[in-house]
Coordinates of C-alpha atoms and ligand atoms in Angstrom, one line a residue:
X1 CA 74.2 91.0 37.0
X2 CA 75.8 89.9 33.8
X3 CA 79.2 91.1 32.7
X4 CA 80.4 90.9 29.1
X5 CA 83.9 91.5 27.7
X6 CA 83.9 93.3 24.4
X7 CA 87.6 94.1 24.5
X8 CA 90.5 92.7 26.6
X9 CA 93.6 93.9 24.9
X10 CA 95.9 96.6 26.3
X11 CA 97.6 99.5 24.5
X12 CA 96.5 99.1 20.9
X13 CA 94.0 96.9 19.0
X14 CA 95.7 93.7 17.9
X15 CA 94.0 92.0 15.0
X16 CA 94.7 88.3 14.7
X17 CA 97.6 87.5 12.2
X18 CA 99.4 84.2 11.4
X19 CA 102.3 85.4 13.4
X20 CA 100.3 86.5 16.5
X21 CA 96.9 84.8 16.6
X22 CA 94.5 86.6 19.0
X23 CA 91.2 84.9 18.2
X24 CA 90.9 83.3 21.6
X25 CA 91.8 86.1 24.0
X26 CA 90.7 88.9 21.7
X27 CA 92.3 91.8 19.9
X28 CA 90.0 94.7 20.8
X29 CA 91.0 97.2 23.5
X30 CA 89.1 97.6 26.8
X31 CA 85.3 97.6 26.8
X32 CA 83.0 95.8 29.2
X33 CA 79.3 95.9 29.7
X34 CA 77.2 95.1 32.8
X35 CA 73.5 94.2 32.3
X36 CA 71.7 94.9 35.5
X37 CA 68.2 95.1 36.9
X38 CA 65.3 94.6 34.5
X39 CA 66.9 96.1 31.4
X40 CA 69.7 98.4 32.3
X41 CA 73.2 98.6 30.9
X42 CA 76.4 100.0 32.2
X43 CA 79.4 100.3 29.7
X44 CA 82.9 100.5 31.2
X45 CA 85.5 102.2 28.9
X46 CA 85.3 102.8 25.2
X47 CA 88.2 100.9 23.7
X48 CA 87.9 99.5 20.2
X49 CA 85.6 96.7 21.5
X50 CA 82.8 99.4 21.8
X51 CA 82.4 99.3 18.0
X52 CA 81.0 95.8 17.9
X53 CA 79.0 96.4 21.1
X54 CA 77.3 99.4 19.5
X55 CA 76.3 97.5 16.5
X56 CA 74.9 94.8 18.7
X57 CA 72.9 97.2 20.9
X58 CA 71.6 99.1 17.7
X59 CA 70.1 95.7 16.6
X60 CA 68.5 95.2 20.0
X61 CA 67.0 98.7 19.7
X62 CA 68.6 100.0 22.9
X63 CA 68.2 103.7 23.3
X64 CA 69.8 104.6 26.6
X65 CA 73.5 104.1 27.7
X66 CA 75.4 104.9 30.9
X67 CA 79.2 104.9 30.5
X68 CA 81.9 104.7 33.2
X69 CA 85.4 105.7 32.1
X70 CA 88.6 104.7 34.0
X71 CA 91.0 107.2 32.4
X72 CA 91.7 109.1 29.2
X73 CA 94.4 106.9 27.6
X74 CA 93.6 106.3 24.0
X75 CA 93.1 102.5 24.2
X76 CA 90.1 103.3 26.5
X77 CA 88.5 106.0 24.3
X78 CA 89.2 105.0 20.7
X79 CA 86.0 103.1 20.1
X80 CA 83.8 106.0 20.8
X81 CA 83.9 107.6 17.3
X82 CA 82.7 104.3 16.0
X83 CA 79.8 103.9 18.5
X84 CA 76.9 104.1 16.0
X85 CA 74.1 104.9 18.6
X86 CA 75.8 108.2 19.3
X87 CA 75.1 109.4 15.8
X88 CA 71.3 109.0 16.2
X89 CA 68.5 111.3 17.5
X90 CA 66.6 110.0 20.5
X91 CA 69.5 108.2 22.1
X92 CA 70.6 109.2 25.7
X93 CA 74.2 108.8 26.7
X94 CA 75.3 109.6 30.3
X95 CA 79.0 109.6 30.9
X96 CA 80.7 109.3 34.3
X97 CA 84.5 109.8 34.4
X98 CA 87.2 110.5 36.9
X99 CA 88.1 113.8 38.3
X100 CA 91.8 113.0 39.0
X101 CA 93.9 115.0 41.4
X102 CA 95.9 117.7 39.6
X103 CA 93.7 117.4 36.6
X104 CA 93.3 120.6 34.4
X105 CA 90.1 122.6 34.7
X106 CA 87.1 121.0 32.9
X107 CA 86.0 117.5 32.4
X108 CA 89.0 115.5 31.2
X109 CA 87.0 112.8 29.3
X110 CA 84.7 115.3 27.7
X111 CA 87.7 117.2 26.4
X112 CA 89.5 114.0 25.3
X113 CA 86.4 112.7 23.4
X114 CA 86.0 116.0 21.6
X115 CA 89.7 116.1 20.8
X116 CA 90.0 112.6 19.3
X117 CA 86.8 113.1 17.3
X118 CA 87.9 116.3 15.4
X119 CA 90.0 117.2 12.4
X120 CA 92.7 116.3 11.6
X121 CA 92.1 113.0 13.4
X122 CA 88.5 112.2 12.5
X123 CA 86.1 113.5 9.8
X124 CA 82.8 113.4 11.6
X125 CA 83.3 115.7 14.6
X126 CA 81.9 115.2 18.1
X127 CA 79.4 118.1 17.6
X128 CA 77.9 116.1 14.7
X129 CA 76.7 113.4 17.1
X130 CA 72.9 113.6 17.4
X131 CA 72.5 111.7 20.7
X132 CA 71.9 113.6 23.9
X133 CA 75.2 113.3 25.8
X134 CA 75.8 114.4 29.4
X135 CA 79.0 114.3 31.4
X136 CA 79.6 113.9 35.1
X137 CA 82.7 113.5 37.2
X138 CA 83.5 111.0 39.9
X139 CA 86.1 111.4 42.6
X140 CA 87.8 108.6 44.6
X141 CA 85.9 107.7 47.8
X142 CA 82.6 109.2 46.6
X143 CA 79.6 107.0 46.1
X144 CA 77.6 107.0 43.0
X145 CA 74.1 105.4 42.9
X146 CA 72.4 104.4 39.7
X147 CA 68.8 103.5 40.2
X148 CA 66.1 102.2 38.0
X149 CA 62.7 101.2 39.5
X150 CA 63.5 99.0 42.4
X151 CA 66.9 98.1 41.0
X152 CA 70.1 99.9 41.9
X153 CA 73.9 99.8 41.6
X154 CA 76.3 101.4 44.0
X155 CA 79.7 102.5 42.6
X156 CA 82.8 103.5 44.5
X157 CA 86.1 104.5 43.1
X158 CA 89.8 104.3 44.2
X159 CA 92.9 105.8 42.6
X160 CA 95.2 103.3 40.9
X161 CA 98.9 103.5 40.2
X162 CA 99.2 104.6 36.6
X163 CA 100.9 107.5 34.7
X164 CA 98.3 110.4 34.5
X165 CA 96.0 108.6 37.0
X166 CA 93.3 106.0 36.6
X167 CA 90.3 105.0 38.8
X168 CA 89.3 101.5 39.8
X169 CA 85.6 100.9 40.3
X170 CA 83.8 98.7 42.7
X171 CA 80.2 98.0 41.6
X172 CA 77.7 96.5 44.0
X173 CA 74.3 95.2 42.9
X174 CA 72.0 92.4 43.4
X175 CA 70.9 89.3 41.4
X176 CA 67.6 87.7 42.5
X177 CA 67.9 89.3 45.9
X178 CA 71.5 88.2 46.4
X179 CA 74.1 90.9 46.8
X180 CA 77.0 90.7 44.3
X181 CA 80.0 92.9 43.6
X182 CA 82.9 93.1 41.2
X183 CA 85.9 95.5 41.0
X184 CA 87.4 96.6 37.7
X185 CA 91.0 97.7 38.0
X186 CA 92.6 98.0 34.7
X187 CA 95.8 100.1 34.0
X188 CA 97.4 99.6 37.4
X189 CA 100.9 98.8 38.6
X190 CA 100.6 97.4 42.1
X191 CA 103.3 98.8 44.4
X192 CA 106.0 96.2 45.2
X193 CA 106.3 96.8 48.9
X194 CA 103.0 98.2 50.1
X195 CA 99.3 97.8 49.5
X196 CA 97.4 100.2 47.2
X197 CA 94.0 101.7 47.9
X198 CA 92.6 99.0 45.5
X199 CA 93.0 96.4 48.3
X200 CA 90.6 98.4 50.5
X201 CA 88.2 98.9 47.6
X202 CA 88.2 95.2 46.6
X203 CA 87.6 93.8 50.2
X204 CA 85.7 90.5 49.8
X205 CA 84.5 91.3 46.4
X206 CA 83.1 88.4 44.3
X207 CA 85.3 89.2 41.4
X208 CA 88.5 91.3 40.9
X209 CA 89.4 92.1 37.3
X210 CA 92.9 93.4 37.2
X211 CA 95.7 94.4 34.8
X212 CA 98.3 91.7 34.3
X213 CA 99.8 92.9 31.0
X214 CA 103.4 91.6 31.5
X215 CA 105.2 88.4 32.4
X216 CA 107.6 88.8 35.4
X217 CA 110.5 89.0 33.0
X218 CA 109.0 91.7 30.8
X219 CA 108.0 93.6 33.9
X220 CA 111.7 94.0 35.0
X221 CA 112.2 96.3 32.0
X222 CA 108.9 98.1 32.3
X223 CA 108.7 99.1 35.9
X224 CA 106.9 102.4 36.2
X225 CA 104.9 102.0 32.9
X226 CA 101.7 101.6 34.9
X227 CA 100.9 97.9 34.4
X228 CA 101.3 94.8 36.4
X229 CA 101.8 91.1 36.2
X230 CA 99.3 88.4 37.1
X231 CA 101.4 87.6 40.2
X232 CA 101.2 91.2 41.4
X233 CA 97.5 91.1 40.8
X234 CA 97.2 88.0 42.9
X235 CA 99.1 89.6 45.8
X236 CA 96.4 92.3 45.9
X237 CA 93.6 89.8 45.4
X238 CA 94.8 87.9 48.5
X239 CA 95.1 91.1 50.6
X240 CA 91.6 92.0 49.6
X241 CA 90.2 88.5 50.2
X242 CA 88.7 88.6 46.7
X243 CA 86.8 85.5 45.8
X244 CA 87.9 85.3 42.2
X245 CA 90.6 87.0 40.0
X246 CA 90.4 87.6 36.3
X247 CA 93.4 89.1 34.4
X248 CA 92.9 91.5 31.5
X249 CA 94.7 94.3 29.4
X250 CA 96.9 91.8 27.5
X251 CA 100.1 93.0 25.9
X252 CA 99.8 93.4 22.0
X253 CA 102.9 91.1 21.6
X254 CA 101.2 88.2 23.4
X255 CA 99.6 85.6 21.1
X256 CA 96.9 83.2 22.1
X257 CA 99.5 80.5 22.8
X258 CA 101.6 82.9 24.9
X259 CA 98.5 83.9 26.9
X260 CA 97.3 80.3 27.3
X261 CA 100.7 79.2 28.7
X262 CA 100.9 82.3 31.0
X263 CA 97.4 81.4 32.3
X264 CA 98.4 77.8 32.9
X265 CA 101.5 78.7 34.8
X266 CA 99.7 81.3 36.8
X267 CA 97.0 78.9 37.8
X268 CA 99.6 76.5 39.1
X269 CA 101.4 79.2 41.1
X270 CA 98.1 80.6 42.4
X271 CA 96.8 77.2 43.6
X272 CA 97.8 77.7 47.2
X273 CA 95.9 81.0 47.4
X274 CA 92.6 79.1 47.0
X275 CA 91.5 82.0 44.7
X276 CA 90.3 80.8 41.3
X277 CA 92.3 82.7 38.7
X278 CA 91.9 82.9 34.9
X279 CA 92.5 85.2 32.0
X280 CA 89.5 87.1 30.4
X281 CA 88.5 86.3 26.9
X282 CA 86.9 88.8 24.5
X283 CA 83.3 87.6 24.1
X284 CA 83.2 86.0 27.5
X285 CA 80.0 86.6 29.7
X286 CA 80.1 86.2 33.5
X287 CA 77.0 85.8 35.5
X288 CA 77.5 87.4 38.9
Ligands
LIG1 ZN1 95.2 100.8 28.8
LIG2 ZN1 96.4 103.7 30.6

């Protein structure tokens, strides 16, 4: 399995400027892709990073896409109106998204994608898309199996702590006969005094990717906003016995140099946990 980061920024796209350079860690909002099996692709979230990804996959001639959405906040959807494959006939798009407790009737992501891609927000409305698009919902603790030939992925979800709700996903697959897993847990504020369902979901995973948007000082004024710190992520990674921790969903005010020094400090403080920790970079590929 090969994981690629197309967007690592939280909250809003953050183009690089002289005041806040973001070239190294990236300015696009959340989008990842997982290449699995012979020639399959799973796309996680549709932040602004999806735009560049779509151009890339059009060049490759890819015609089939499976999406997994974590929640409906705008920084996780806003790339979809710029996903060029969706405008073409003969393209298949399958979308899996959370059915969150207390959600209104109907598919939340389907409604949200239609709403953001309609007047007065966007000129080319969702009904103008020519791709075949189908929507499915996922609930926490249900298992989803994606299969292609002799290859398959197993996906489980768990509820995260985030305003409006959000799902973490554990994805289990195999590379050259070896079982591998990773957990994607963006937009999550780990509880201070108890363990969240994420720690069960992420048990002994090869890689936990988690939301460390704030420094501990910033977090003091943003408790309850639904995001964590690298240190809170590590606490859950240790409880889950995860083998590696990667931090994502960077704050828009954090420049490359701020993130680099946060990462360095975090690596020092995480040393005794024996879990390798680092910050994700837009454009980074990880072979699992
Ligand atoms: Zn977000
Ligand atoms: Zn969110």
